[in-house]
Amino acid sequence: MNTKGILVVVSGFSGVGKGTLMKRLTEKYGQYALSISATTRSPREGEVDGREYFFKTQEEFEEMIREDRLIEYASYCGNYYGTPREYVEDQIAQGRDVILEIEAQGAYKVKKRYPDTLLLFVMPPDARTLVDRLSGRGTESEDVIQSRLHRALEESLMAEKYEYMVINDDLDQGVEKIHSLIEAQRDKIKLNVEFVQQIRMELKELLKGE
């Protein structure tokens, strides 16, 4: 059977609740490693460097790009975001499922570099709920909220290239949906070819003894 971890990309509109879903998922199931992204945006209140994000200056981030230390990176609402490569590859090799919480541009780059990546897109139950969640944060100005809504409209087109959708209406149901989709990905035949070949060889050996 496949002993390597699965690489999973979880994307969704800003304010849709991806972070809350990921926090609950990793608390409930110990098999998941949530990759920490690097970013040039400023920390929000309560965020800690190395926990929510690796907070970098633009110069530091661009050095990471030059040294190929990122799986992917993109510019979003005026800031860089990217996924450090070494951590992700180490965790997968150790058999842990690694979840990247990144936007669609980055997801396509990851899928190109690692074709077996599972792409999940988190949706709100409706557009009004998304507006309410963004406004309820209390951390963004009206201009920023409008910018994020325009971006969400663009991302709704990108979402059509993802493999599965998860509607974040009920938190626990959303967590279970994501977990079940990852478990199904683990059982794909193409990720377990060696196991199938092993069974085939065992069958051949058994038939020789007839």
PDB file of C-alpha atoms in Angstrom:
ATOM      1  CA  MET A   1       0.000   0.000   0.000  1.00  0.00           C
ATOM      2  CA  ASN A   2       0.983   3.619  -0.499  1.00  0.00           C
ATOM      3  CA  THR A   3       3.140   4.703   2.457  1.00  0.00           C
ATOM      4  CA  LYS A   4       3.776   8.253   1.294  1.00  0.00           C
ATOM      5  CA  GLY A   5       1.589  11.095   2.409  1.00  0.00           C
ATOM      6  CA  ILE A   6      -0.993  12.814   0.230  1.00  0.00           C
ATOM      7  CA  LEU A   7      -0.555  16.426  -0.830  1.00  0.00           C
ATOM      8  CA  VAL A   8      -3.804  18.368  -0.537  1.00  0.00           C
ATOM      9  CA  VAL A   9      -4.546  21.934  -1.614  1.00  0.00           C
ATOM     10  CA  VAL A  10      -7.464  23.686   0.066  1.00  0.00           C
ATOM     11  CA  SER A  11      -8.539  26.982  -1.498  1.00  0.00           C
ATOM     12  CA  GLY A  12     -11.535  29.248  -1.163  1.00  0.00           C
ATOM     13  CA  PHE A  13     -12.650  32.837  -1.042  1.00  0.00           C
ATOM     14  CA  SER A  14     -11.244  35.122   1.628  1.00  0.00           C
ATOM     15  CA  GLY A  15     -13.606  34.926   4.617  1.00  0.00           C
ATOM     16  CA  VAL A  16     -15.094  31.550   3.679  1.00  0.00           C
ATOM     17  CA  GLY A  17     -13.639  29.911   6.800  1.00  0.00           C
ATOM     18  CA  LYS A  18     -10.770  27.817   5.431  1.00  0.00           C
ATOM     19  CA  GLY A  19      -8.582  28.471   8.458  1.00  0.00           C
ATOM     20  CA  THR A  20     -11.271  27.399  10.926  1.00  0.00           C
ATOM     21  CA  LEU A  21     -11.902  24.203   8.952  1.00  0.00           C
ATOM     22  CA  MET A  22      -8.193  23.370   8.855  1.00  0.00           C
ATOM     23  CA  LYS A  23      -7.751  24.046  12.577  1.00  0.00           C
ATOM     24  CA  ARG A  24     -10.615  21.719  13.498  1.00  0.00           C
ATOM     25  CA  LEU A  25      -9.465  19.056  11.006  1.00  0.00           C
ATOM     26  CA  THR A  26      -5.900  18.934  12.360  1.00  0.00           C
ATOM     27  CA  GLU A  27      -7.159  18.928  15.956  1.00  0.00           C
ATOM     28  CA  LYS A  28      -9.454  15.968  15.290  1.00  0.00           C
ATOM     29  CA  TYR A  29      -7.147  13.909  13.064  1.00  0.00           C
ATOM     30  CA  GLY A  30      -3.463  13.613  13.878  1.00  0.00           C
ATOM     31  CA  GLN A  31      -2.393  12.388  10.444  1.00  0.00           C
ATOM     32  CA  TYR A  32      -2.446  15.864   8.886  1.00  0.00           C
ATOM     33  CA  ALA A  33       0.363  18.387   8.693  1.00  0.00           C
ATOM     34  CA  LEU A  34      -0.794  21.901   7.859  1.00  0.00           C
ATOM     35  CA  SER A  35       1.884  23.630   5.825  1.00  0.00           C
ATOM     36  CA  ILE A  36       2.719  27.146   6.968  1.00  0.00           C
ATOM     37  CA  SER A  37       2.894  29.682   4.149  1.00  0.00           C
ATOM     38  CA  ALA A  38       5.328  32.543   3.863  1.00  0.00           C
ATOM     39  CA  THR A  39       3.841  35.988   3.240  1.00  0.00           C
ATOM     40  CA  THR A  40       4.805  39.631   2.998  1.00  0.00           C
ATOM     41  CA  ARG A  41       1.514  40.856   4.487  1.00  0.00           C
ATOM     42  CA  SER A  42       1.474  42.292   7.997  1.00  0.00           C
ATOM     43  CA  PRO A  43       0.382  40.040  10.882  1.00  0.00           C
ATOM     44  CA  ARG A  44      -3.205  40.388  12.070  1.00  0.00           C
ATOM     45  CA  GLU A  45      -3.858  40.761  15.786  1.00  0.00           C
ATOM     46  CA  GLY A  46      -2.964  37.536  17.581  1.00  0.00           C
ATOM     47  CA  GLU A  47      -0.991  36.024  14.703  1.00  0.00           C
ATOM     48  CA  VAL A  48       2.493  34.725  15.493  1.00  0.00           C
ATOM     49  CA  ASP A  49       5.418  34.324  13.099  1.00  0.00           C
ATOM     50  CA  GLY A  50       5.998  30.624  12.420  1.00  0.00           C
ATOM     51  CA  ARG A  51       2.517  29.632  13.578  1.00  0.00           C
ATOM     52  CA  GLU A  52      -0.036  31.214  11.213  1.00  0.00           C
ATOM     53  CA  TYR A  53       2.551  32.367   8.649  1.00  0.00           C
ATOM     54  CA  PHE A  54       6.228  32.997   8.177  1.00  0.00           C
ATOM     55  CA  PHE A  55       6.138  36.779   7.916  1.00  0.00           C
ATOM     56  CA  LYS A  56       8.795  38.012   5.474  1.00  0.00           C
ATOM     57  CA  THR A  57       9.902  41.309   4.014  1.00  0.00           C
ATOM     58  CA  GLN A  58       9.628  41.639   0.257  1.00  0.00           C
ATOM     59  CA  GLU A  59      13.410  41.299  -0.027  1.00  0.00           C
ATOM     60  CA  GLU A  60      13.444  38.100   2.047  1.00  0.00           C
ATOM     61  CA  PHE A  61      10.607  36.613   0.026  1.00  0.00           C
ATOM     62  CA  GLU A  62      12.255  37.379  -3.288  1.00  0.00           C
ATOM     63  CA  GLU A  63      15.439  35.694  -2.055  1.00  0.00           C
ATOM     64  CA  MET A  64      13.390  32.529  -1.377  1.00  0.00           C
ATOM     65  CA  ILE A  65      12.116  32.702  -4.960  1.00  0.00           C
ATOM     66  CA  ARG A  66      15.622  32.996  -6.387  1.00  0.00           C
ATOM     67  CA  GLU A  67      16.862  30.030  -4.327  1.00  0.00           C
ATOM     68  CA  ASP A  68      13.934  27.766  -5.401  1.00  0.00           C
ATOM     69  CA  ARG A  69      12.858  27.341  -1.782  1.00  0.00           C
ATOM     70  CA  LEU A  70       9.158  27.642  -2.633  1.00  0.00           C
ATOM     71  CA  ILE A  71       6.832  25.092  -4.244  1.00  0.00           C
ATOM     72  CA  GLU A  72       4.680  27.953  -5.471  1.00  0.00           C
ATOM     73  CA  TYR A  73       4.136  31.623  -4.869  1.00  0.00           C
ATOM     74  CA  ALA A  74       1.765  34.327  -6.030  1.00  0.00           C
ATOM     75  CA  SER A  75       0.799  37.925  -5.436  1.00  0.00           C
ATOM     76  CA  TYR A  76      -2.612  38.435  -3.838  1.00  0.00           C
ATOM     77  CA  CYS A  77      -4.129  41.829  -2.916  1.00  0.00           C
ATOM     78  CA  GLY A  78      -0.704  43.471  -3.002  1.00  0.00           C
ATOM     79  CA  ASN A  79       1.248  40.868  -1.008  1.00  0.00           C
ATOM     80  CA  TYR A  80       3.317  37.771  -1.783  1.00  0.00           C
ATOM     81  CA  TYR A  81       2.226  34.343  -0.513  1.00  0.00           C
ATOM     82  CA  GLY A  82       4.223  31.133  -1.015  1.00  0.00           C
ATOM     83  CA  THR A  83       4.728  27.548   0.186  1.00  0.00           C
ATOM     84  CA  PRO A  84       8.164  26.531   1.560  1.00  0.00           C
ATOM     85  CA  ARG A  85       9.276  23.373  -0.266  1.00  0.00           C
ATOM     86  CA  GLU A  86      11.509  21.511   2.215  1.00  0.00           C
ATOM     87  CA  TYR A  87       8.887  21.062   4.947  1.00  0.00           C
ATOM     88  CA  VAL A  88       6.252  19.757   2.542  1.00  0.00           C
ATOM     89  CA  GLU A  89       8.480  17.164   0.890  1.00  0.00           C
ATOM     90  CA  ASP A  90       9.868  15.933   4.225  1.00  0.00           C
ATOM     91  CA  GLN A  91       6.402  15.399   5.708  1.00  0.00           C
ATOM     92  CA  ILE A  92       5.109  13.528   2.646  1.00  0.00           C
ATOM     93  CA  ALA A  93       8.156  11.246   2.678  1.00  0.00           C
ATOM     94  CA  GLN A  94       7.377  10.431   6.338  1.00  0.00           C
ATOM     95  CA  GLY A  95       3.835   9.366   5.418  1.00  0.00           C
ATOM     96  CA  ARG A  96       1.923  12.407   6.665  1.00  0.00           C
ATOM     97  CA  ASP A  97      -0.785  14.066   4.597  1.00  0.00           C
ATOM     98  CA  VAL A  98       0.181  17.682   3.996  1.00  0.00           C
ATOM     99  CA  ILE A  99      -2.483  20.340   3.516  1.00  0.00           C
ATOM    100  CA  LEU A 100      -1.674  23.596   1.750  1.00  0.00           C
ATOM    101  CA  GLU A 101      -4.162  26.387   2.373  1.00  0.00           C
ATOM    102  CA  ILE A 102      -3.424  28.540  -0.665  1.00  0.00           C
ATOM    103  CA  GLU A 103      -5.200  30.441  -3.440  1.00  0.00           C
ATOM    104  CA  ALA A 104      -6.025  29.143  -6.909  1.00  0.00           C
ATOM    105  CA  GLN A 105      -3.002  30.512  -8.786  1.00  0.00           C
ATOM    106  CA  GLY A 106      -0.708  28.632  -6.425  1.00  0.00           C
ATOM    107  CA  ALA A 107      -2.864  25.515  -6.556  1.00  0.00           C
ATOM    108  CA  TYR A 108      -2.363  25.182 -10.313  1.00  0.00           C
ATOM    109  CA  LYS A 109       1.407  25.475  -9.877  1.00  0.00           C
ATOM    110  CA  VAL A 110       1.412  22.781  -7.180  1.00  0.00           C
ATOM    111  CA  LYS A 111      -0.698  20.460  -9.341  1.00  0.00           C
ATOM    112  CA  LYS A 112       1.726  20.916 -12.235  1.00  0.00           C
ATOM    113  CA  ARG A 113       4.735  20.124 -10.042  1.00  0.00           C
ATOM    114  CA  TYR A 114       3.004  17.298  -8.112  1.00  0.00           C
ATOM    115  CA  PRO A 115       0.292  15.814 -10.405  1.00  0.00           C
ATOM    116  CA  ASP A 116      -1.227  13.569  -7.693  1.00  0.00           C
ATOM    117  CA  THR A 117      -2.194  16.573  -5.564  1.00  0.00           C
ATOM    118  CA  LEU A 118      -5.845  16.619  -4.424  1.00  0.00           C
ATOM    119  CA  LEU A 119      -7.518  19.998  -5.085  1.00  0.00           C
ATOM    120  CA  LEU A 120     -10.420  21.038  -2.812  1.00  0.00           C
ATOM    121  CA  PHE A 121     -12.306  24.339  -3.031  1.00  0.00           C
ATOM    122  CA  VAL A 122     -14.269  25.634  -0.023  1.00  0.00           C
ATOM    123  CA  MET A 123     -17.473  27.511  -0.859  1.00  0.00           C
ATOM    124  CA  PRO A 124     -19.878  29.520   1.308  1.00  0.00           C
ATOM    125  CA  PRO A 125     -23.540  28.393   1.302  1.00  0.00           C
ATOM    126  CA  ASP A 126     -24.359  31.672  -0.519  1.00  0.00           C
ATOM    127  CA  ALA A 127     -22.741  34.999  -1.415  1.00  0.00           C
ATOM    128  CA  ARG A 128     -24.469  36.988   1.375  1.00  0.00           C
ATOM    129  CA  THR A 129     -22.922  34.708   3.981  1.00  0.00           C
ATOM    130  CA  LEU A 130     -19.492  35.494   2.562  1.00  0.00           C
ATOM    131  CA  VAL A 131     -20.107  39.248   2.885  1.00  0.00           C
ATOM    132  CA  ASP A 132     -21.310  38.816   6.478  1.00  0.00           C
ATOM    133  CA  ARG A 133     -18.210  36.790   7.396  1.00  0.00           C
ATOM    134  CA  LEU A 134     -15.843  39.349   5.888  1.00  0.00           C
ATOM    135  CA  SER A 135     -17.618  42.218   7.640  1.00  0.00           C
ATOM    136  CA  GLY A 136     -17.751  40.290  10.908  1.00  0.00           C
ATOM    137  CA  ARG A 137     -13.961  39.996  11.093  1.00  0.00           C
ATOM    138  CA  GLY A 138     -13.677  43.677  11.958  1.00  0.00           C
ATOM    139  CA  THR A 139     -10.111  43.702  10.620  1.00  0.00           C
ATOM    140  CA  GLU A 140     -10.642  45.028   7.094  1.00  0.00           C
ATOM    141  CA  SER A 141     -11.809  48.376   5.740  1.00  0.00           C
ATOM    142  CA  GLU A 142     -14.762  48.596   3.365  1.00  0.00           C
ATOM    143  CA  ASP A 143     -12.325  49.094   0.458  1.00  0.00           C
ATOM    144  CA  VAL A 144     -10.480  45.889   1.352  1.00  0.00           C
ATOM    145  CA  ILE A 145     -13.764  43.980   1.674  1.00  0.00           C
ATOM    146  CA  GLN A 146     -14.820  45.155  -1.790  1.00  0.00           C
ATOM    147  CA  SER A 147     -11.408  44.147  -3.167  1.00  0.00           C
ATOM    148  CA  ARG A 148     -11.808  40.667  -1.668  1.00  0.00           C
ATOM    149  CA  LEU A 149     -15.299  40.308  -3.134  1.00  0.00           C
ATOM    150  CA  HIS A 150     -14.020  41.248  -6.603  1.00  0.00           C
ATOM    151  CA  ARG A 151     -11.262  38.670  -6.130  1.00  0.00           C
ATOM    152  CA  ALA A 152     -13.844  36.069  -5.073  1.00  0.00           C
ATOM    153  CA  LEU A 153     -15.718  36.675  -8.324  1.00  0.00           C
ATOM    154  CA  GLU A 154     -12.528  35.941 -10.282  1.00  0.00           C
ATOM    155  CA  GLU A 155     -11.797  32.859  -8.150  1.00  0.00           C
ATOM    156  CA  SER A 156     -15.278  31.466  -8.793  1.00  0.00           C
ATOM    157  CA  LEU A 157     -14.083  30.864 -12.374  1.00  0.00           C
ATOM    158  CA  MET A 158     -10.851  29.244 -11.184  1.00  0.00           C
ATOM    159  CA  ALA A 159     -12.801  26.937  -8.852  1.00  0.00           C
ATOM    160  CA  GLU A 160     -14.176  25.023 -11.825  1.00  0.00           C
ATOM    161  CA  LYS A 161     -10.741  23.429 -12.342  1.00  0.00           C
ATOM    162  CA  TYR A 162     -10.729  21.895  -8.862  1.00  0.00           C
ATOM    163  CA  GLU A 163     -11.657  18.272  -8.225  1.00  0.00           C
ATOM    164  CA  TYR A 164     -14.082  18.652  -5.314  1.00  0.00           C
ATOM    165  CA  MET A 165     -16.132  21.353  -3.615  1.00  0.00           C
ATOM    166  CA  VAL A 166     -16.763  21.573   0.129  1.00  0.00           C
ATOM    167  CA  ILE A 167     -19.563  23.900   1.294  1.00  0.00           C
ATOM    168  CA  ASN A 168     -18.673  25.439   4.659  1.00  0.00           C
ATOM    169  CA  ASP A 169     -22.110  25.802   6.223  1.00  0.00           C
ATOM    170  CA  ASP A 170     -21.802  23.410   9.163  1.00  0.00           C
ATOM    171  CA  LEU A 171     -18.232  23.241  10.532  1.00  0.00           C
ATOM    172  CA  ASP A 172     -18.263  19.612  11.670  1.00  0.00           C
ATOM    173  CA  GLN A 173     -19.837  18.393   8.448  1.00  0.00           C
ATOM    174  CA  GLY A 174     -17.242  20.330   6.459  1.00  0.00           C
ATOM    175  CA  VAL A 175     -14.414  18.727   8.421  1.00  0.00           C
ATOM    176  CA  GLU A 176     -15.793  15.237   7.855  1.00  0.00           C
ATOM    177  CA  LYS A 177     -16.269  15.901   4.139  1.00  0.00           C
ATOM    178  CA  ILE A 178     -12.643  16.989   3.737  1.00  0.00           C
ATOM    179  CA  HIS A 179     -11.381  14.000   5.748  1.00  0.00           C
ATOM    180  CA  SER A 180     -13.406  11.520   3.661  1.00  0.00           C
ATOM    181  CA  LEU A 181     -12.180  13.014   0.382  1.00  0.00           C
ATOM    182  CA  ILE A 182      -8.547  12.735   1.479  1.00  0.00           C
ATOM    183  CA  GLU A 183      -9.084   9.136   2.614  1.00  0.00           C
ATOM    184  CA  ALA A 184     -10.573   8.314  -0.799  1.00  0.00           C
ATOM    185  CA  GLN A 185      -7.569   9.898  -2.524  1.00  0.00           C
ATOM    186  CA  ARG A 186      -5.248   7.606  -0.542  1.00  0.00           C
ATOM    187  CA  ASP A 187      -7.024   4.573  -2.028  1.00  0.00           C
ATOM    188  CA  LYS A 188      -6.678   5.575  -5.674  1.00  0.00           C
ATOM    189  CA  ILE A 189      -5.261   2.723  -7.726  1.00  0.00           C
ATOM    190  CA  LYS A 190      -2.556   4.862  -9.334  1.00  0.00           C
ATOM    191  CA  LEU A 191      -1.180   5.686  -5.884  1.00  0.00           C
ATOM    192  CA  ASN A 192      -1.134   2.002  -4.936  1.00  0.00           C
ATOM    193  CA  VAL A 193       0.299   0.344  -8.047  1.00  0.00           C
ATOM    194  CA  GLU A 194       3.056  -1.417  -6.072  1.00  0.00           C
ATOM    195  CA  PHE A 195       0.468  -3.012  -3.778  1.00  0.00           C
ATOM    196  CA  VAL A 196      -1.560  -4.221  -6.765  1.00  0.00           C
ATOM    197  CA  GLN A 197       1.605  -5.672  -8.295  1.00  0.00           C
ATOM    198  CA  GLN A 198       2.428  -7.422  -5.028  1.00  0.00           C
ATOM    199  CA  ILE A 199      -1.018  -9.084  -4.938  1.00  0.00           C
ATOM    200  CA  ARG A 200      -0.550 -10.122  -8.572  1.00  0.00           C
ATOM    201  CA  MET A 201       2.782 -11.786  -7.770  1.00  0.00           C
ATOM    202  CA  GLU A 202       1.293 -13.566  -4.764  1.00  0.00           C
ATOM    203  CA  LEU A 203      -1.540 -14.892  -6.902  1.00  0.00           C
ATOM    204  CA  LYS A 204       0.928 -16.167  -9.479  1.00  0.00           C
ATOM    205  CA  GLU A 205       2.887 -17.969  -6.753  1.00  0.00           C
ATOM    206  CA  LEU A 206      -0.291 -19.553  -5.375  1.00  0.00           C
ATOM    207  CA  LEU A 207      -1.301 -20.739  -8.838  1.00  0.00           C
ATOM    208  CA  LYS A 208       2.120 -22.338  -9.377  1.00  0.00           C
ATOM    209  CA  GLY A 209       1.406 -24.636  -6.460  1.00  0.00           C
ATOM    210  CA  GLU A 210      -1.768 -26.060  -7.956  1.00  0.00           C
TER     211      GLU A 210
END
